[in-house]
């Protein structure tokens, strides 16, 4: 009896020892994980940090043999300088015009098409939809060659039209919204029909409010697309009056030799990046949701 | 169930009042097409016609749309393809593109996987760190490319000759100097006279930095949906962390891993603007323009002068992407669990 008792006590001790060891291992592992993640986070953030502090340095300070990690004097005039050097006011205006118009038109087209595919019955619906999805596999460069010739022949080069019209229809957005529309129970639609509600009114009053999160995701991704597009605008509208922000930024600082005025360049880069950060800060949820389903940048 | 539905439909079609079905009436058949009209018109012009036209142009030797409007005719044949493939520049751009693909996709996937697993293992600061790791996604790849260029750039009037005074070797070189203990240490990363290898290293670092957020987003999303019971079972059995990672995490995540690898390869073969971000339109260090040109850059270079050859190159790119995707799908079919 007594022996059994000590056995039990030993057993208990063992368990405590093992548990303690496990806890120490756990703490060590957690510490390592936090150290690793912090190091990675610093690496990820470093370019942003470097952009901001460089944009506030004087050119002399930037060129010091041993770089400083905090500006000695703050030169906010770099920002004013960048605004005029890169013509940022014009670029902002152009980008906003193109971004807003193309987003609105694109939303209208996407909503109408998604509604047709989700709610209406017509011959060849499934074939048409499958065909549309198949075009998503083709790399955009393949379209660009012909589209470049088409817009040249239409005389659209160097206009806002050329920046807006060719990209109004996105098969991916139609697909995304259709999936969302399909989740709205069909009974709602039939009930509205019985009540004599017109399709457009139903779309406006029921479908759109119910799929607002998806529409917001589309809006953000589309606006970001206009902000970040580079290849097509440079190809078809590279004149100062219609140049978009990314293209204009790269154009304003083409000199890659060592003599560039880096603080001003970094200030311009920061000005272009800030709106994106603001959007991200306030609408992170929608961006992440949209992105995780698309796999497409911008 | 189906039978019931059929009866219902039949009943409706028999019912008087003109409409066979509340949805499909004679006008409704047209209505769908009215809703689709704007999308279809635009798709016909900017998506369907380009597919047909690219195939056509690729088969017309040295086709040029402007000359075609002027009445010129072009020979039919495969010469565009053979010309493109035999072009030394094409081999160069294909080499650079493939090199960037096979390096950046595995590195970024592995790194994203480790970061996601770590993020999934912690509670405090998880959301905060998650937000930081997603930040590079919401940036402009040209703009941030310029920041990377500034970090790697040698400042001063460095033109590659040895007797020049370097004012600052750039922050990256300074850090390397600090860690190696040699103050005068520097590598010419991207300036005139830099080596191809150092250019590629800079590109790999930038592309991986850029590719991480999307991969972490997808992989972390996948991890959060893995059933916790597997891990608890492994814990009870005393399985080591490394073994748990390879035997539970990786197999359970394999569909997401396959997804980020496939999209990574597709994006990798279309690499272009990240290079413009760092090197500018010249696609190479000063004095060696076009050295880092990629497939997409090659297509755009020919777009004005020789649309036939550009089309052939675009179709070759499409073919490569298709083959790589199919190989990936085939491999993942064998490897992806469930």
Coordinates of C-alpha atoms in Angstrom, one line a residue:
Chain A
X1 CA 0.0 0.0 0.0
X2 CA 2.7 2.4 1.1
X3 CA 4.8 1.4 -1.9
X4 CA 2.1 2.0 -4.3
X5 CA 1.6 5.5 -2.9
X6 CA 5.2 6.5 -3.4
X7 CA 4.9 5.1 -6.9
X8 CA 2.1 7.4 -7.5
X9 CA 3.9 10.4 -6.2
X10 CA 6.9 9.6 -8.4
X11 CA 4.6 9.4 -11.3
X12 CA 3.1 12.7 -10.5
X13 CA 6.6 14.3 -10.2
X14 CA 7.5 12.8 -13.6
X15 CA 4.5 14.3 -15.2
X16 CA 5.3 17.7 -13.7
X17 CA 8.9 17.5 -14.9
X18 CA 7.8 16.5 -18.4
X19 CA 5.2 19.3 -18.4
X20 CA 7.8 21.8 -17.2
X21 CA 10.2 20.8 -19.9
X22 CA 7.5 21.0 -22.5
X23 CA 6.6 24.5 -21.2
X24 CA 10.3 25.6 -21.5
X25 CA 10.4 24.2 -25.0
X26 CA 7.2 26.0 -25.8
X27 CA 8.5 29.3 -24.5
X28 CA 11.8 28.9 -26.4
X29 CA 10.0 28.1 -29.6
X30 CA 7.6 31.0 -29.2
X31 CA 10.6 33.4 -28.5
X32 CA 12.3 32.1 -31.7
X33 CA 9.1 32.6 -33.7
X34 CA 8.7 36.1 -32.5
X35 CA 12.4 36.9 -33.2
X36 CA 12.1 35.5 -36.7
X37 CA 8.8 37.3 -37.4
X38 CA 10.2 40.6 -36.1
X39 CA 13.3 40.3 -38.2
X40 CA 11.2 39.6 -41.3
X41 CA 8.9 42.4 -40.5
X42 CA 11.8 44.8 -40.2
X43 CA 13.1 43.6 -43.6
X44 CA 9.7 44.0 -45.2
X45 CA 9.3 47.5 -43.7
X46 CA 12.8 48.8 -44.3
X47 CA 12.2 50.1 -47.9
X48 CA 9.3 52.2 -46.7
X49 CA 11.3 53.6 -43.8
X50 CA 14.2 54.3 -46.1
X51 CA 11.9 56.0 -48.6
X52 CA 10.4 58.3 -46.0
X53 CA 13.6 59.3 -44.2
X54 CA 15.5 59.8 -47.5
X55 CA 12.7 62.0 -48.8
X56 CA 13.3 64.4 -45.8
X57 CA 17.1 64.6 -46.1
X58 CA 19.1 67.3 -47.8
X59 CA 21.0 66.1 -50.9
X60 CA 24.3 66.6 -49.0
X61 CA 23.1 64.5 -46.1
X62 CA 21.9 61.8 -48.4
X63 CA 25.3 61.6 -50.0
X64 CA 27.2 61.1 -46.8
X65 CA 29.6 58.2 -46.9
X66 CA 28.0 56.7 -43.8
X67 CA 24.2 57.1 -44.3
X68 CA 22.3 58.5 -41.4
X69 CA 19.2 56.7 -40.1
X70 CA 17.4 59.8 -39.1
X71 CA 17.5 63.1 -40.9
X72 CA 19.6 65.8 -39.2
X73 CA 17.4 68.5 -40.6
X74 CA 13.9 67.9 -42.1
X75 CA 13.6 69.2 -45.6
X76 CA 9.9 69.2 -46.3
X77 CA 10.6 71.4 -49.3
X78 CA 11.6 68.2 -51.1
X79 CA 7.9 67.4 -51.4
X80 CA 7.1 70.7 -53.0
X81 CA 10.1 70.3 -55.2
X82 CA 8.9 66.8 -56.2
X83 CA 5.4 68.0 -57.0
X84 CA 6.7 70.5 -59.6
X85 CA 9.6 68.4 -60.9
X86 CA 7.4 65.4 -61.7
X87 CA 4.4 67.5 -62.7
X88 CA 2.5 65.5 -60.1
X89 CA -0.6 67.8 -60.1
X90 CA -1.3 67.0 -63.8
X91 CA -0.5 63.3 -63.2
X92 CA -2.9 63.2 -60.2
X93 CA -5.7 64.8 -62.2
X94 CA -5.3 62.5 -65.2
X95 CA -5.2 59.4 -63.0
X96 CA -8.2 60.4 -61.0
X97 CA -10.2 61.2 -64.1
X98 CA -9.3 57.8 -65.7
X99 CA -9.7 55.9 -62.5
X100 CA -13.2 57.3 -61.5
X101 CA -14.7 57.1 -65.0
X102 CA -13.4 53.6 -65.7
X103 CA -14.5 52.4 -62.3
X104 CA -18.1 53.7 -62.6
X105 CA -18.6 52.4 -66.2
X106 CA -16.9 49.1 -65.3
X107 CA -19.2 48.6 -62.3
X108 CA -22.3 49.3 -64.4
X109 CA -21.2 46.8 -67.1
X110 CA -20.2 44.2 -64.5
X111 CA -23.5 44.4 -62.6
X112 CA -25.6 44.1 -65.7
X113 CA -23.6 41.1 -67.1
X114 CA -23.5 39.4 -63.7
X115 CA -27.2 39.8 -63.3
X116 CA -27.8 38.3 -66.7
X117 CA -25.6 35.3 -66.0
X118 CA -27.0 34.8 -62.5
X119 CA -30.7 35.4 -62.9
X120 CA -31.9 35.4 -66.5
X121 CA -32.3 32.3 -68.7
X122 CA -31.2 32.4 -72.3
X123 CA -29.9 30.1 -74.9
X124 CA -26.2 29.4 -74.8
X125 CA -25.8 30.9 -71.4
X126 CA -23.5 28.3 -70.0
X127 CA -21.4 28.0 -73.2
X128 CA -21.0 31.8 -73.3
X129 CA -20.0 31.9 -69.6
X130 CA -17.4 29.1 -70.0
X131 CA -16.0 30.9 -73.1
X132 CA -15.6 34.0 -71.0
X133 CA -13.8 32.2 -68.3
X134 CA -11.5 30.5 -70.8
X135 CA -10.2 34.0 -71.9
X136 CA -8.9 34.6 -68.4
X137 CA -6.2 32.1 -69.1
X138 CA -4.7 34.1 -72.0
X139 CA -1.9 36.5 -71.0
X140 CA -2.8 40.1 -71.5
X141 CA 0.2 40.7 -73.8
X142 CA -1.5 38.7 -76.4
X143 CA -4.4 41.2 -76.5
X144 CA -2.2 44.2 -76.3
X145 CA -0.6 43.8 -79.7
X146 CA -3.9 43.9 -81.6
X147 CA -5.5 46.5 -79.2
X148 CA -2.6 48.7 -79.9
X149 CA -3.2 48.5 -83.6
X150 CA -7.0 48.9 -83.1
X151 CA -6.7 52.1 -81.0
X152 CA -4.1 53.5 -83.4
X153 CA -6.5 53.0 -86.3
X154 CA -9.4 54.5 -84.4
X155 CA -7.3 57.6 -83.7
X156 CA -7.7 57.1 -80.0
X157 CA -4.0 57.5 -79.1
X158 CA -3.2 60.1 -76.5
X159 CA -6.8 60.5 -75.3
X160 CA -8.5 59.5 -72.1
X161 CA -10.7 57.1 -74.1
X162 CA -7.8 54.9 -74.9
X163 CA -7.0 54.5 -71.2
X164 CA -10.6 53.7 -70.2
X165 CA -12.4 51.8 -72.8
X166 CA -10.3 48.7 -73.6
X167 CA -10.3 47.6 -70.0
X168 CA -13.9 48.2 -69.0
X169 CA -14.9 44.6 -69.1
X170 CA -13.2 42.3 -66.7
X171 CA -14.3 38.7 -66.9
X172 CA -13.0 38.0 -63.4
X173 CA -15.2 40.7 -61.9
X174 CA -18.2 39.4 -63.7
X175 CA -17.4 36.0 -62.4
X176 CA -16.9 37.3 -58.8
X177 CA -20.2 39.2 -58.8
X178 CA -22.2 36.4 -60.4
X179 CA -21.1 34.0 -57.7
X180 CA -22.3 36.6 -55.2
X181 CA -25.6 37.2 -57.0
X182 CA -26.2 33.4 -57.1
X183 CA -26.2 33.4 -53.3
X184 CA -29.3 35.6 -53.2
X185 CA -32.2 33.2 -53.0
X186 CA -34.2 33.0 -56.3
X187 CA -37.4 33.2 -54.3
X188 CA -36.7 36.9 -53.7
X189 CA -36.5 37.5 -57.4
X190 CA -39.7 35.5 -58.1
X191 CA -41.5 37.3 -55.3
X192 CA -40.5 40.7 -56.7
X193 CA -41.7 39.5 -60.2
X194 CA -45.1 38.6 -58.7
X195 CA -45.2 42.0 -57.2
X196 CA -44.6 43.5 -60.6
X197 CA -41.2 44.9 -59.7
X198 CA -39.1 45.8 -62.7
X199 CA -35.7 44.0 -63.0
X200 CA -33.7 47.1 -62.8
X201 CA -35.4 48.2 -59.6
X202 CA -35.0 44.8 -58.1
X203 CA -31.3 44.9 -59.1
X204 CA -30.9 48.3 -57.5
X205 CA -33.0 47.6 -54.3
X206 CA -32.1 44.0 -53.5
X207 CA -29.1 42.6 -55.4
X208 CA -26.7 45.6 -55.1
X209 CA -27.2 46.2 -51.4
X210 CA -26.8 42.5 -50.7
X211 CA -23.5 42.3 -52.6
X212 CA -22.1 45.6 -51.6
X213 CA -18.8 44.1 -50.1
X214 CA -17.9 42.5 -53.5
X215 CA -18.7 45.8 -55.3
X216 CA -16.5 47.7 -52.9
X217 CA -13.7 45.2 -53.5
X218 CA -14.1 45.6 -57.2
X219 CA -14.0 49.4 -56.9
X220 CA -10.8 49.4 -54.8
X221 CA -9.0 47.0 -57.1
X222 CA -10.1 48.9 -60.2
X223 CA -8.9 52.3 -58.7
X224 CA -5.6 50.7 -57.7
X225 CA -5.3 49.3 -61.2
X226 CA -5.5 52.8 -62.7
X227 CA -3.0 54.1 -60.1
X228 CA -0.5 51.3 -60.8
X229 CA -1.0 50.7 -64.5
X230 CA 2.2 51.3 -66.4
X231 CA 2.6 49.3 -69.6
X232 CA -0.5 50.3 -71.5
X233 CA -0.5 54.0 -70.6
X234 CA 3.1 54.3 -71.7
X235 CA 2.3 52.6 -75.0
X236 CA -0.7 54.6 -76.0
X237 CA -0.9 57.9 -74.0
X238 CA 2.6 59.0 -73.2
X239 CA 2.0 62.7 -73.8
X240 CA 2.1 65.1 -70.9
X241 CA -1.6 65.9 -71.0
X242 CA -2.7 62.3 -70.6
X243 CA 0.1 60.7 -68.8
X244 CA -0.9 58.6 -65.7
X245 CA 0.9 58.8 -62.4
X246 CA 3.1 55.7 -62.5
X247 CA 4.3 56.3 -66.0
X248 CA 4.9 60.0 -65.2
X249 CA 6.8 59.1 -62.1
X250 CA 9.2 56.8 -63.9
X251 CA 9.5 59.3 -66.7
X252 CA 10.4 62.2 -64.5
X253 CA 13.4 60.3 -63.0
X254 CA 14.9 58.3 -65.8
X255 CA 18.5 59.1 -64.9
X256 CA 19.9 56.0 -63.2
X257 CA 23.5 57.2 -62.9
X258 CA 24.6 58.2 -59.5
X259 CA 23.8 61.9 -59.9
X260 CA 20.1 61.8 -59.4
X261 CA 18.6 64.1 -56.7
X262 CA 17.5 61.1 -54.6
X263 CA 15.7 63.0 -51.8
X264 CA 13.4 64.6 -54.3
X265 CA 12.8 61.4 -56.1
X266 CA 12.0 59.6 -52.9
X267 CA 9.6 62.4 -52.0
X268 CA 7.8 61.9 -55.3
X269 CA 7.7 58.1 -54.7
X270 CA 6.3 58.7 -51.2
X271 CA 3.6 61.1 -52.6
X272 CA 2.5 58.4 -55.1
X273 CA 2.6 55.7 -52.3
X274 CA 0.6 57.5 -49.6
X275 CA -2.9 57.3 -51.2
X276 CA -2.4 53.5 -51.5
X277 CA -1.4 53.2 -47.8
X278 CA -4.5 55.3 -46.8
X279 CA -6.8 53.1 -48.8
X280 CA -5.1 50.0 -47.3
X281 CA -5.4 51.4 -43.8
X282 CA -9.2 52.0 -44.0
X283 CA -10.3 49.3 -46.4
X284 CA -7.9 46.5 -45.7
X285 CA -10.7 43.9 -45.3
X286 CA -12.1 44.5 -48.8
X287 CA -8.7 44.5 -50.4
X288 CA -7.6 41.2 -48.8
X289 CA -10.9 39.6 -49.6
X290 CA -10.7 40.6 -53.2
X291 CA -7.1 39.7 -53.6
X292 CA -7.3 36.3 -52.0
X293 CA -9.9 35.4 -54.7
X294 CA -8.1 36.9 -57.7
X295 CA -4.4 36.3 -57.6
X296 CA -4.0 39.2 -59.8
X297 CA -2.1 42.3 -58.9
X298 CA -3.9 45.6 -59.4
Chain B
X1 CA -37.1 15.8 -56.2
X2 CA -36.5 16.2 -59.9
X3 CA -39.8 14.6 -60.8
X4 CA -41.6 17.1 -58.6
X5 CA -39.9 19.9 -60.3
X6 CA -40.8 18.6 -63.7
X7 CA -44.4 18.3 -62.8
X8 CA -44.3 21.9 -61.5
X9 CA -42.8 23.2 -64.7
X10 CA -45.3 21.2 -66.8
X11 CA -48.2 22.6 -64.8
X12 CA -46.9 26.1 -65.3
X13 CA -46.5 25.6 -69.1
X14 CA -50.0 24.3 -69.3
X15 CA -51.4 27.2 -67.3
X16 CA -53.2 29.9 -69.3
X17 CA -52.1 33.5 -69.3
X18 CA -49.3 33.5 -71.9
X19 CA -46.2 33.1 -69.7
X20 CA -44.9 29.6 -69.7
X21 CA -42.5 30.3 -66.8
X22 CA -42.4 33.4 -64.7
X23 CA -38.8 34.0 -65.8
X24 CA -38.8 33.2 -69.5
X25 CA -41.3 35.2 -71.5
X26 CA -40.9 36.1 -75.1
X27 CA -39.5 39.5 -74.2
X28 CA -37.2 38.0 -71.5
X29 CA -35.3 36.0 -74.1
X30 CA -34.1 39.3 -75.5
X31 CA -33.7 41.0 -72.2
X32 CA -30.6 39.0 -71.2
X33 CA -28.8 40.0 -74.4
X34 CA -29.7 43.6 -73.7
X35 CA -28.1 43.4 -70.3
X36 CA -25.0 41.7 -71.8
X37 CA -24.8 44.0 -74.8
X38 CA -22.2 46.5 -73.5
X39 CA -19.9 43.7 -72.2
X40 CA -20.3 41.6 -75.4
X41 CA -19.5 44.5 -77.7
X42 CA -16.4 45.5 -75.8
X43 CA -15.3 41.8 -75.5
X44 CA -15.7 41.3 -79.2
X45 CA -13.5 44.3 -80.0
X46 CA -10.8 44.0 -77.3
X47 CA -10.7 40.3 -76.4
X48 CA -12.2 38.1 -79.1
X49 CA -10.8 39.9 -82.2
X50 CA -7.3 40.2 -80.6
X51 CA -7.2 36.4 -80.2
X52 CA -8.1 35.8 -83.8
X53 CA -6.0 38.6 -85.1
X54 CA -2.9 37.6 -83.1
X55 CA -3.1 34.1 -84.7
X56 CA -3.5 35.7 -88.1
X57 CA -0.7 38.2 -87.7
X58 CA 1.7 35.5 -86.4
X59 CA 1.3 33.7 -89.6
X60 CA 1.9 36.7 -91.8
X61 CA 5.6 37.3 -92.3
X62 CA 6.8 40.6 -90.8
X63 CA 3.3 41.9 -90.6
X64 CA 2.9 45.6 -89.9
X65 CA -0.7 47.0 -89.4
X66 CA 0.2 50.4 -90.6
X67 CA 1.7 49.1 -93.8
X68 CA -1.3 46.8 -94.2
X69 CA -3.6 49.8 -94.2
X70 CA -1.4 51.3 -96.9
X71 CA -2.1 48.2 -99.1
X72 CA 1.0 46.1 -98.5
X73 CA 0.6 42.3 -98.6
X74 CA 2.4 39.8 -96.5
X75 CA 3.6 36.3 -97.1
X76 CA 1.8 33.5 -95.2
X77 CA 4.0 31.1 -93.3
X78 CA 5.8 30.1 -90.1
X79 CA 8.7 32.4 -90.6
X80 CA 7.8 34.7 -87.7
X81 CA 8.1 31.8 -85.3
X82 CA 11.4 30.5 -86.7
X83 CA 12.8 34.0 -86.8
X84 CA 11.9 34.8 -83.2
X85 CA 13.3 31.5 -81.9
X86 CA 16.6 31.8 -83.8
X87 CA 17.0 35.4 -82.7
X88 CA 19.9 35.6 -80.1
X89 CA 18.1 38.3 -78.2
X90 CA 15.1 36.0 -77.7
X91 CA 17.3 33.3 -76.2
X92 CA 18.7 36.0 -73.9
X93 CA 15.3 37.3 -72.7
X94 CA 14.0 33.7 -72.3
X95 CA 17.0 32.9 -70.2
X96 CA 16.6 35.9 -67.9
X97 CA 12.8 35.2 -67.6
X98 CA 13.3 31.6 -66.7
X99 CA 16.2 32.3 -64.3
X100 CA 14.0 34.8 -62.4
X101 CA 11.1 32.3 -62.4
X102 CA 13.0 29.3 -61.1
X103 CA 14.7 31.3 -58.4
X104 CA 12.0 33.6 -57.1
X105 CA 9.1 31.1 -57.0
X106 CA 10.7 28.5 -54.7
X107 CA 12.3 31.2 -52.5
X108 CA 9.2 33.2 -52.0
X109 CA 7.0 30.2 -51.6
X110 CA 9.3 28.6 -48.9
X111 CA 9.7 31.9 -47.1
X112 CA 5.9 32.7 -47.2
X113 CA 5.2 29.2 -45.9
X114 CA 7.6 29.6 -42.9
X115 CA 6.2 33.1 -42.1
X116 CA 2.6 31.8 -42.4
X117 CA 3.3 28.9 -40.1
X118 CA 4.9 31.2 -37.6
X119 CA 2.1 33.7 -37.8
X120 CA -0.4 30.9 -37.3
X121 CA 1.4 29.7 -34.1
X122 CA 1.2 33.0 -32.2
X123 CA -1.7 35.0 -30.7
X124 CA -0.5 38.4 -29.5
X125 CA 0.5 40.8 -32.3
X126 CA -0.7 38.3 -34.9
X127 CA -3.1 40.8 -36.7
X128 CA -0.5 43.5 -36.5
X129 CA 2.3 41.4 -38.0
X130 CA -0.1 40.1 -40.6
X131 CA -0.9 43.7 -41.7
X132 CA 2.8 44.5 -42.0
X133 CA 3.4 41.5 -44.1
X134 CA 0.6 42.4 -46.4
X135 CA 1.8 46.0 -46.9
X136 CA 4.1 45.4 -49.9
X137 CA 1.1 44.3 -51.8
X138 CA -0.6 47.7 -51.8
X139 CA 2.3 49.4 -53.4
X140 CA 3.2 50.5 -56.9
X141 CA 5.8 48.2 -58.2
X142 CA 7.5 50.9 -60.2
X143 CA 7.6 53.4 -57.3
X144 CA 9.0 50.9 -54.8
X145 CA 11.3 49.6 -57.4
X146 CA 12.8 53.1 -57.4
X147 CA 13.3 52.9 -53.7
X148 CA 15.1 49.6 -54.0
X149 CA 17.2 51.1 -56.8
X150 CA 18.1 54.0 -54.4
X151 CA 19.1 51.5 -51.7
X152 CA 21.4 49.6 -54.0
X153 CA 22.7 52.5 -55.9
X154 CA 26.2 53.9 -55.5
X155 CA 25.8 57.6 -55.1
X156 CA 28.3 60.0 -56.6
X157 CA 29.3 60.2 -60.2
X158 CA 30.0 56.5 -60.4
X159 CA 30.4 55.6 -64.0
X160 CA 32.4 52.4 -63.6
X161 CA 35.9 53.7 -63.8
X162 CA 38.2 52.7 -60.9
X163 CA 39.6 56.2 -60.1
X164 CA 36.3 57.8 -59.3
X165 CA 35.5 59.1 -55.9
X166 CA 32.5 57.3 -54.4
X167 CA 30.5 59.5 -52.1
X168 CA 28.2 56.9 -50.7
X169 CA 28.1 53.3 -51.7
X170 CA 24.4 53.1 -50.8
X171 CA 22.7 51.8 -47.7
X172 CA 22.9 48.1 -48.6
X173 CA 26.6 48.2 -49.3
X174 CA 27.1 50.2 -46.0
X175 CA 25.2 47.5 -44.1
X176 CA 27.2 44.7 -45.8
X177 CA 30.4 46.7 -44.9
X178 CA 29.2 46.9 -41.3
X179 CA 28.5 43.2 -41.0
X180 CA 31.7 42.1 -42.8
X181 CA 33.8 44.6 -40.8
X182 CA 35.3 46.0 -44.0
X183 CA 34.4 49.6 -44.3
X184 CA 35.5 50.0 -47.9
X185 CA 33.6 46.9 -49.0
X186 CA 31.1 47.5 -51.8
X187 CA 29.5 45.6 -54.6
X188 CA 28.5 47.4 -57.8
X189 CA 24.9 46.2 -57.8
X190 CA 23.1 48.1 -60.5
X191 CA 25.3 50.9 -61.7
X192 CA 27.3 51.1 -64.9
X193 CA 29.8 48.2 -65.1
X194 CA 27.9 46.0 -62.7
X195 CA 27.8 42.3 -63.4
X196 CA 24.8 40.3 -64.6
X197 CA 24.8 38.2 -61.5
X198 CA 24.6 41.2 -59.1
X199 CA 21.7 42.6 -61.3
X200 CA 19.9 39.3 -61.0
X201 CA 20.4 39.2 -57.2
X202 CA 18.9 42.6 -56.8
X203 CA 15.9 41.6 -59.0
X204 CA 15.4 38.3 -57.0
X205 CA 15.4 40.3 -53.7
X206 CA 12.9 42.8 -55.1
X207 CA 10.6 40.2 -56.7
X208 CA 10.5 38.0 -53.6
X209 CA 9.8 41.0 -51.4
X210 CA 6.9 41.9 -53.8
X211 CA 5.6 38.3 -54.0
X212 CA 5.5 37.5 -50.3
X213 CA 2.2 39.3 -49.3
X214 CA 0.0 37.4 -51.7
X215 CA 1.5 34.1 -50.9
X216 CA 1.3 34.7 -47.1
X217 CA -2.3 35.8 -47.5
X218 CA -3.3 32.6 -49.3
X219 CA -1.2 30.2 -47.2
X220 CA -2.3 31.7 -43.8
X221 CA -5.9 31.5 -45.0
X222 CA -5.3 27.8 -45.7
X223 CA -3.6 27.2 -42.4
X224 CA -6.5 28.7 -40.4
X225 CA -8.9 26.2 -42.0
X226 CA -6.8 23.2 -41.1
X227 CA -8.5 21.1 -38.5
X228 CA -6.8 21.6 -35.1
X229 CA -7.3 18.0 -34.1
X230 CA -4.5 16.8 -36.4
X231 CA -2.1 19.0 -34.4
X232 CA -3.5 17.9 -31.1
X233 CA -3.1 14.2 -32.1
X234 CA 0.5 14.9 -33.1
X235 CA 1.2 16.6 -29.8
X236 CA -0.2 13.6 -27.9
X237 CA 2.0 11.3 -29.9
X238 CA 5.0 13.5 -29.1
X239 CA 5.7 14.3 -32.7
X240 CA 8.5 16.8 -33.3
X241 CA 7.7 20.2 -34.7
X242 CA 9.7 19.6 -37.9
X243 CA 7.9 16.3 -38.5
X244 CA 4.6 17.9 -37.8
X245 CA 5.4 20.6 -40.4
X246 CA 6.3 18.1 -43.1
X247 CA 3.8 15.4 -42.3
X248 CA 0.7 17.5 -41.4
X249 CA 1.1 21.2 -42.4
X250 CA 2.5 20.7 -45.8
X251 CA 0.1 18.0 -47.0
X252 CA -2.9 19.8 -45.6
X253 CA -1.8 23.0 -47.3
X254 CA -0.8 21.3 -50.6
X255 CA -3.8 22.7 -52.6
X256 CA -2.9 26.3 -51.5
X257 CA 0.8 25.7 -52.1
X258 CA 0.0 24.4 -55.6
X259 CA -2.1 27.5 -56.2
X260 CA 0.6 30.0 -55.2
X261 CA 3.2 28.1 -57.2
X262 CA 1.1 28.1 -60.3
X263 CA 0.1 31.8 -60.1
X264 CA 3.8 32.5 -59.1
X265 CA 5.0 30.9 -62.3
X266 CA 2.4 32.6 -64.5
X267 CA 3.4 36.0 -62.9
X268 CA 7.0 35.2 -63.2
X269 CA 6.9 34.5 -66.9
X270 CA 5.2 37.9 -67.3
X271 CA 7.8 39.8 -65.2
X272 CA 8.4 43.2 -66.6
X273 CA 7.4 46.2 -64.5
X274 CA 9.6 45.3 -61.5
X275 CA 12.6 45.5 -63.8
X276 CA 11.4 48.9 -65.1
X277 CA 11.1 50.0 -61.5
X278 CA 14.7 49.3 -60.7
X279 CA 16.5 49.9 -64.1
X280 CA 14.1 52.2 -65.9
X281 CA 12.9 51.8 -69.5
X282 CA 16.4 50.8 -70.6
X283 CA 15.9 47.4 -68.8
X284 CA 19.5 47.3 -67.8
X285 CA 22.3 49.2 -66.1
X286 CA 23.7 52.3 -67.8
X287 CA 25.8 51.4 -70.7
X288 CA 24.2 48.0 -71.2
X289 CA 20.5 48.7 -72.1
X290 CA 18.3 45.7 -72.5
X291 CA 20.5 43.3 -70.6
X292 CA 17.7 42.3 -68.2
X293 CA 14.9 42.4 -70.8
X294 CA 12.2 39.8 -70.4
X295 CA 9.7 38.0 -72.6
X296 CA 7.1 40.7 -72.1
X297 CA 9.6 43.4 -72.8
X298 CA 10.7 41.6 -76.0
X299 CA 7.1 41.6 -77.2
X300 CA 6.6 45.3 -76.5
X301 CA 9.8 46.2 -78.3
X302 CA 8.5 44.6 -81.5
X303 CA 5.0 45.9 -81.2
X304 CA 5.5 49.0 -83.3
X305 CA 8.0 47.7 -85.9
X306 CA 6.9 44.1 -86.5
X307 CA 3.5 43.1 -85.2
X308 CA 3.9 39.7 -86.8
X309 CA 6.9 38.8 -84.8
X310 CA 5.5 40.3 -81.7
X311 CA 2.4 38.1 -82.1
X312 CA 4.6 35.0 -82.6
X313 CA 6.5 35.8 -79.5
X314 CA 3.2 36.4 -77.5
X315 CA 1.9 33.0 -78.7
X316 CA 5.2 31.4 -77.7
X317 CA 4.9 33.0 -74.2
X318 CA 1.3 31.7 -74.0
X319 CA 2.5 28.2 -75.0
X320 CA 5.2 28.3 -72.3
X321 CA 2.8 29.4 -69.6
X322 CA 0.3 26.8 -70.7
X323 CA 2.9 24.0 -70.6
X324 CA 4.3 25.1 -67.2
X325 CA 0.8 25.3 -65.8
X326 CA -0.1 21.9 -67.0
X327 CA 3.2 20.4 -65.6
X328 CA 2.4 22.1 -62.3
X329 CA -1.1 20.7 -62.3
X330 CA 0.2 17.3 -63.2
X331 CA 2.7 17.3 -60.4
X332 CA 0.2 18.7 -57.9
X333 CA -2.3 16.0 -58.9
X334 CA 0.2 13.4 -57.8
X335 CA 1.3 15.3 -54.8
X336 CA -1.7 17.3 -53.5
X337 CA -3.5 15.4 -50.9
X338 CA -7.3 15.3 -50.9

